[in-house]
Amino acid sequence: MIPIKPVGVKTAPTRTIDSAAGVAAQYLQPGALNLSALPPLSLYIHWPWCVRKCPYCDFNSHEAKGEVPERQYLDALRADLEMALPLIWGRKIYTVFVGGGTPSLMSAAGLDRLMSDLRTLLPLDSDAEITLEANPGTFEAEKFRSYRASGINRLSIGIQSFNGHHLQSLGRIHDENEARRAVEIAQANFDNFNLDLMYALPQQTLAEARTDLETALSYRPPHLSLYHLTMEPNTVFAKYPPQLPDDDASADMQDLIAQMTADAGYGHYEVSAYAQPGHRARHNLNYWQFGDYLGIGAGAHSKLSFPHRVLRQARYKQPKSYMEQVAAGTPVQEEREIGRDEMGFEFMLNTLRLREGFTPNLYAERTGLALNTIEKQLNAAEAKGLLYRDHAIIRPTELGQRFLNDLQEMFLL
């Protein structure tokens, strides 16, 4: 593993851009990999503030205490992007995702300014998918009409449940009526939107899980993300675990979801993702197919490919520290190359989430390595019945999907 090292020097912004160009030139030098072509490139933008931190959330989100410094943060995002441009010169952006936190806390004018900055600085594809995460507790019809006019063409709405009791137990700021109203506003303003739901909630019954999904399906959302509630480290729920359904009850809920979504015409294409035909999440698909993404904003991560190496970056996490570091010309806290010995695991960690798997040629295209570098692991996974492969496809079997973590770990060297 290549050591993590800080990036940049504390100089004036123009000199920082020059030094970034120098860094880009350095990464174009010969190296350990050989990529025949660069993968598609996406942009992720992180908005770090929320109204209240949910007890299950381990994302980089911070409760907004007082007025959010929107203008200063947008200034920092633009400067961060400008400094990153030399690393992606000449590459088109195919998808944009504004996540958080709660990006729908942003004012309509602020979002419009952000979109204007993106169009000014980046070559956005004419058919780019541009997604905004939204919390039902922040929905205002006029503001979301403005978001649509600014260029957002897809919403991802964190419903989590349509049951008021479960919303309270999850610490959500919205109730069941606001959840329904949010979906109705989305339907009125957007052709493309996703609903996030969670299951195996504290004391949730199978009947309640069914009602939640029936309610979601009644709106015919183009996309559904259905997540099993998990106790993530460093969360309130990890410290004070609620009473959750047992494994058998959770498995029954998973079976119910599989049946109901299939009956409603949704394709289950990734572990937690279900889509109507033609509405798969293109931004997330790029992650799962080991594509590239530039992440800007507090705590954002990047994966950027060059002909002979693949680079990972992470920005400073705390909003105040991030804005200070951008002003100093050093927004990136950690940067390293992915080593040859890590590449197989990194690739498989993502692509094995896809139920349809991947074509064998994709491995060489995205990693710069021959497929035989993971031949031993592929053979072992196939022998255990966790993986299917032929000349055209490599994909997890039904057993492999059920024991996905075990399958992915087989590719750790």
PDB file of N, CA and C in Angstrom, residues 358-361 371 382 387-395:
ATOM      1  N   PHE A 358     -20.370  -8.228 -14.442  1.00  0.00           N
ATOM      2  CA  PHE A 358     -19.605  -7.385 -15.357  1.00  0.00           C
ATOM      3  C   PHE A 358     -18.983  -8.256 -16.441  1.00  0.00           C
ATOM      4  N   THR A 359     -18.609  -7.624 -17.529  1.00  0.00           N
ATOM      5  CA  THR A 359     -17.934  -8.349 -18.607  1.00  0.00           C
ATOM      6  C   THR A 359     -16.453  -8.530 -18.241  1.00  0.00           C
ATOM      7  N   PRO A 360     -15.844  -9.646 -18.609  1.00  0.00           N
ATOM      8  CA  PRO A 360     -14.429  -9.865 -18.255  1.00  0.00           C
ATOM      9  C   PRO A 360     -13.512  -8.739 -18.727  1.00  0.00           C
ATOM     10  N   ASN A 361     -13.801  -8.152 -19.892  1.00  0.00           N
ATOM     11  CA  ASN A 361     -12.943  -7.083 -20.408  1.00  0.00           C
ATOM     12  C   ASN A 361     -12.940  -5.846 -19.520  1.00  0.00           C
ATOM     13  N   LEU A 371      -6.873  -9.991 -16.262  1.00  0.00           N
ATOM     14  CA  LEU A 371      -7.817 -10.704 -15.410  1.00  0.00           C
ATOM     15  C   LEU A 371      -7.145 -11.858 -14.667  1.00  0.00           C
ATOM     16  N   GLU A 382     -15.765 -19.592  -7.588  1.00  0.00           N
ATOM     17  CA  GLU A 382     -16.577 -20.433  -8.467  1.00  0.00           C
ATOM     18  C   GLU A 382     -16.743 -21.829  -7.857  1.00  0.00           C
ATOM     19  N   LEU A 387     -19.891 -17.706  -7.364  1.00  0.00           N
ATOM     20  CA  LEU A 387     -19.641 -16.912  -8.566  1.00  0.00           C
ATOM     21  C   LEU A 387     -19.933 -17.744  -9.806  1.00  0.00           C
ATOM     22  N   TYR A 388     -20.524 -17.100 -10.798  1.00  0.00           N
ATOM     23  CA  TYR A 388     -20.689 -17.712 -12.126  1.00  0.00           C
ATOM     24  C   TYR A 388     -19.850 -16.915 -13.114  1.00  0.00           C
ATOM     25  N   ARG A 389     -19.176 -17.619 -14.024  1.00  0.00           N
ATOM     26  CA  ARG A 389     -18.438 -16.895 -15.068  1.00  0.00           C
ATOM     27  C   ARG A 389     -18.352 -17.730 -16.330  1.00  0.00           C
ATOM     28  N   ASP A 390     -18.364 -17.017 -17.446  1.00  0.00           N
ATOM     29  CA  ASP A 390     -18.080 -17.602 -18.751  1.00  0.00           C
ATOM     30  C   ASP A 390     -17.356 -16.548 -19.565  1.00  0.00           C
ATOM     31  N   HIS A 391     -17.275 -16.731 -20.880  1.00  0.00           N
ATOM     32  CA  HIS A 391     -16.508 -15.787 -21.699  1.00  0.00           C
ATOM     33  C   HIS A 391     -17.160 -14.403 -21.767  1.00  0.00           C
ATOM     34  N   ALA A 392     -18.456 -14.320 -21.417  1.00  0.00           N
ATOM     35  CA  ALA A 392     -19.187 -13.066 -21.604  1.00  0.00           C
ATOM     36  C   ALA A 392     -19.499 -12.334 -20.304  1.00  0.00           C
ATOM     37  N   ILE A 393     -19.516 -13.037 -19.162  1.00  0.00           N
ATOM     38  CA  ILE A 393     -19.986 -12.396 -17.929  1.00  0.00           C
ATOM     39  C   ILE A 393     -19.335 -13.032 -16.710  1.00  0.00           C
ATOM     40  N   ILE A 394     -19.154 -12.223 -15.676  1.00  0.00           N
ATOM     41  CA  ILE A 394     -18.770 -12.691 -14.343  1.00  0.00           C
ATOM     42  C   ILE A 394     -19.764 -12.068 -13.375  1.00  0.00           C
ATOM     43  N   ARG A 395     -20.474 -12.892 -12.614  1.00  0.00           N
ATOM     44  CA  ARG A 395     -21.506 -12.347 -11.725  1.00  0.00           C
ATOM     45  C   ARG A 395     -21.668 -13.233 -10.493  1.00  0.00           C
TER      46      ARG A 395
END
